[in-house]
Amino acid sequence: MTEHEAKALLREAGVPVPRGVVLRVPDVAPPADLAEPLVLKAFGPGLVHKSDVGAVRLGLTRADVPAAVAEMRAALEARGVAADGFLVEEQAAPGVELIVGLVRDPGFGPVLLAGLGGVWTEALRDTALRLCPISETGARRMLESLRGAPLLHGHRGGPAVDVDALVKLLMTVGGPGGLWERLDLGEFEMNPVIATGSGVVAVDARYLPGDTPGPAPARRTDFGALFEPKAVAVVGASTSRPNFGNMFLEFYRAAGMPVVAVHPEADEVGGVPAVPTLAEADVDYALVAVPAERCAEVVRQAAGVPFTQVMSGGFAESGRPELERRLLAAAREAGTRLLGPNCMGVYCPRGRQTFVGGGVGAAGTVALVSQSGGLAGEVIKVGERRGLTFSRVATVGNAADVTPAELLGWLSEDAETRVVGLYLEDPRDGRALFEALSATSLPVVLLVGGRSGQGRRAAASHTGGMVSDARVWQALADQTGATLVTGQDDLIGVLGFFQAHGRRPTVAGTGVLVIGPSGGASVLAADAFDRAGLRLDPLPGEALDALRGLGLGAGSSLANPLEVPVGPRGRADLVERAIAAIVGHWPYPDVVAHVNVQSFFTYGTSAEPLLEYARRLAAAQDGLPGTRITLVTRNGECAPPGVEDEVRAIVSTSGVPVYRSMEAAAVAVAAGQRYHGGIDGAA
Ligand code: ADP
Ligand code: MG
């Protein structure tokens, strides 16, 4: 499609473009109704970046045009480029030049990019991304997030541009019912869009059609029996050489789950009754742990088994996509939903489903969907150690059939689940994930592996070159309000925050009150919370007298972070009373109390002062149901063995989560505030 045709398409959609004509007879002056100055451009298949080859001339009069055409044609021929034709258009008034583009990302679908710079786009790299459709708030946030945003608002005496017109343009392209939905999209780019005080005009446009993938098949599966099966089968346990299959038989026996082994010859495997094929097993779930080559034939027998999980690796992840396609075909043929391949299993204490040793933990409200079985196992084990209790955990590996997005959709309606963690490595399912994340009202914590992978896309346009997975994941989180974390500890930490505080009614205030011992730790606390985007609003004036009445503020200032003596010689009730005095006047939604555990054991080994502190903090939380109190136990390794667990047990009864560092707490508190709309959330 030529520039002129792309512009016609834009004009029809309501995007202003310069008036112009394609010169039918190039040596004749253009029609009189085009207002000077004029711009001459050549077009043709070899002309992608026109300026680079001298195929754009600005500032022409009508009379200049025939000669300019002849010169341009000669110059192009000298470079071996043939022009198919010439476009003459009105020259727009100067303004701020922007790039606005659309690309269809292979995983995430249509993505909108907007940035500053026009021809300098690559040099400035000042762009913002959103998945389509964008909202109007989203469009405004895109523009505001640009480093160069002040240029739009009349920087250093320059005129302010018509931001509303720019927002309207972004909506026309990327909003609901926008161009992104109507174009058979490969890439579409306007570079530049010139913005002035009186509007916007797209002076260059390029459209590369792509092949639109068909819509994914709509599925609606009730995953209830996956997590709480009546009985399970294990395929692949050995009578002679114990393997993964045998390990799972053991896990199920320990968890009290009715289990049957599938074995071609044996009547029993390790004391578990066996049947020769899956077809004879009356179960809701089958776990398959046989070599990759044999998986399809096993799964083909799974008619009547609603869920089949293939643990084995050696499929697409090892360069054997054909084997994976055969496996998926076998599952479809049998009518079973496939989990995996290349994963571990399912964990659900309520349903006695497990893939980790040591029995199942307490049933709770945290769900996890993980593309990695190993990581899920760690999050379960370490998470339970840190107080998480799980509703449902599913590992999906390569996600050949059941995807994280589909599970998220089901979990969003699950009565047992109040927060969902996702560990993903693969943006393949990105579009469906975006839709599921947009639709869910649950808090979601997203950990993405492999985000640093670079340069996956060929850069046929500026837009394409600037859309990387890392940036799209960030956009996905920004738009849907999901919390994107950078490591396993934060995944567990943020899940723990929502588990503890998820059901509290939210108070309308903003900011965080930080309260703890004085010194550098308090200063660093302020920095950590600031980095996480949280506000440490100053203390309410009305509370100062009450605080002085508690003996605070003598010799130190009363500020946020509030410094209070905390330690073996501190008054145990001080923190509780100070919090109540402050929150009574200013409804901080979050209070972070920190202690230096080491200081409690400077003079002795009695844990009592620390435990008493914990009890009083728990009491403070009980008295303030609308405030989220969080405890940071710095230097926890200085406590005698077991004491940290005791502290955690005391405060968690009242719903106070515990972190070992200020940074970890800041990430969790910020996630909570984002979810509740306290800081920039979804749009
Ligand atoms: P290229 O293929 O090199 O991107 P463009 O059509 O974008 O070619 O033109 C190059 C530059 O010329 C633009 O960045 C813009 O500054 C200017 N320009 C092009 N067309 C117009 C126009 N109609 N009005 C004003 N400036 C224009
Ligand atoms: Mg251009």
PDB file of C-alpha atoms and ligand atoms in Angstrom, residues 3 7 18 39 41 48-52 56 58 89-92 97 119 191-192 194 203-204 206, ligand 1:
ATOM      1  CA  GLU A   3       1.687   6.331   1.459  1.00  0.00           C
ATOM      2  CA  LYS A   7      -3.357   8.285   4.281  1.00  0.00           C
ATOM      3  CA  PRO A  18      -2.349  16.709   4.642  1.00  0.00           C
ATOM      4  CA  VAL A  39       5.859  18.882  -0.180  1.00  0.00           C
ATOM      5  CA  LYS A  41       7.523  12.815  -2.184  1.00  0.00           C
ATOM      6  CA  VAL A  48      10.954   2.810   2.547  1.00  0.00           C
ATOM      7  CA  HIS A  49      12.827   5.591   4.311  1.00  0.00           C
ATOM      8  CA  LYS A  50      12.303   8.318   1.763  1.00  0.00           C
ATOM      9  CA  SER A  51      14.460  11.023   3.358  1.00  0.00           C
ATOM     10  CA  ASP A  52      17.502   8.754   3.249  1.00  0.00           C
ATOM     11  CA  VAL A  56      11.225  14.218   0.126  1.00  0.00           C
ATOM     12  CA  LEU A  58       9.760  20.550   1.446  1.00  0.00           C
ATOM     13  CA  GLU A  89       0.780  17.537  -0.511  1.00  0.00           C
ATOM     14  CA  GLU A  90       0.331  20.601   1.622  1.00  0.00           C
ATOM     15  CA  GLN A  91       3.089  21.241   4.104  1.00  0.00           C
ATOM     16  CA  ALA A  92       1.900  21.180   7.677  1.00  0.00           C
ATOM     17  CA  GLU A  97       6.866  15.537  15.861  1.00  0.00           C
ATOM     18  CA  VAL A 119      12.788  11.181  12.480  1.00  0.00           C
ATOM     19  CA  ASN A 191       5.951   8.953  11.572  1.00  0.00           C
ATOM     20  CA  PRO A 192       5.757  11.779  12.064  1.00  0.00           C
ATOM     21  CA  ILE A 194       2.959  16.757  13.783  1.00  0.00           C
ATOM     22  CA  VAL A 203       2.258  13.673   7.491  1.00  0.00           C
ATOM     23  CA  ASP A 204       3.699  10.214   6.813  1.00  0.00           C
ATOM     24  CA  ARG A 206       3.033   3.316   6.248  1.00  0.00           C
TER      25      ARG A 206
HETATM   26  P1  ADP B   1      10.398   9.336   5.498  1.00  0.00           P
HETATM   27  O1  ADP B   1      10.040   8.231   4.577  1.00  0.00           O
HETATM   28  O2  ADP B   1      11.812   9.704   5.377  1.00  0.00           O
HETATM   29  O3  ADP B   1       9.997   9.037   6.897  1.00  0.00           O
HETATM   30  P2  ADP B   1       8.454  11.526   5.607  1.00  0.00           P
HETATM   31  O4  ADP B   1       7.265  11.474   4.735  1.00  0.00           O
HETATM   32  O5  ADP B   1       8.242  11.192   7.032  1.00  0.00           O
HETATM   33  O6  ADP B   1       9.575  10.593   4.968  1.00  0.00           O
HETATM   34  O7  ADP B   1       9.116  12.944   5.505  1.00  0.00           O
HETATM   35  C1  ADP B   1      10.319  13.290   6.173  1.00  0.00           C
HETATM   36  C2  ADP B   1      10.131  14.511   7.037  1.00  0.00           C
HETATM   37  O8  ADP B   1       9.652  15.576   6.266  1.00  0.00           O
HETATM   38  C3  ADP B   1       9.086  14.344   8.107  1.00  0.00           C
HETATM   39  O9  ADP B   1       9.657  13.796   9.280  1.00  0.00           O
HETATM   40  C4  ADP B   1       8.588  15.741   8.328  1.00  0.00           C
HETATM   41  O10 ADP B   1       9.446  16.448   9.185  1.00  0.00           O
HETATM   42  C5  ADP B   1       8.686  16.338   6.953  1.00  0.00           C
HETATM   43  N1  ADP B   1       7.420  16.253   6.239  1.00  0.00           N
HETATM   44  C6  ADP B   1       7.005  15.296   5.409  1.00  0.00           C
HETATM   45  N2  ADP B   1       5.766  15.571   4.934  1.00  0.00           N
HETATM   46  C7  ADP B   1       5.389  16.729   5.475  1.00  0.00           C
HETATM   47  C8  ADP B   1       4.214  17.552   5.389  1.00  0.00           C
HETATM   48  N3  ADP B   1       3.188  17.237   4.602  1.00  0.00           N
HETATM   49  N4  ADP B   1       4.168  18.671   6.129  1.00  0.00           N
HETATM   50  C9  ADP B   1       5.202  19.017   6.912  1.00  0.00           C
HETATM   51  N5  ADP B   1       6.318  18.301   7.035  1.00  0.00           N
HETATM   52  C10 ADP B   1       6.433  17.167   6.323  1.00  0.00           C
END
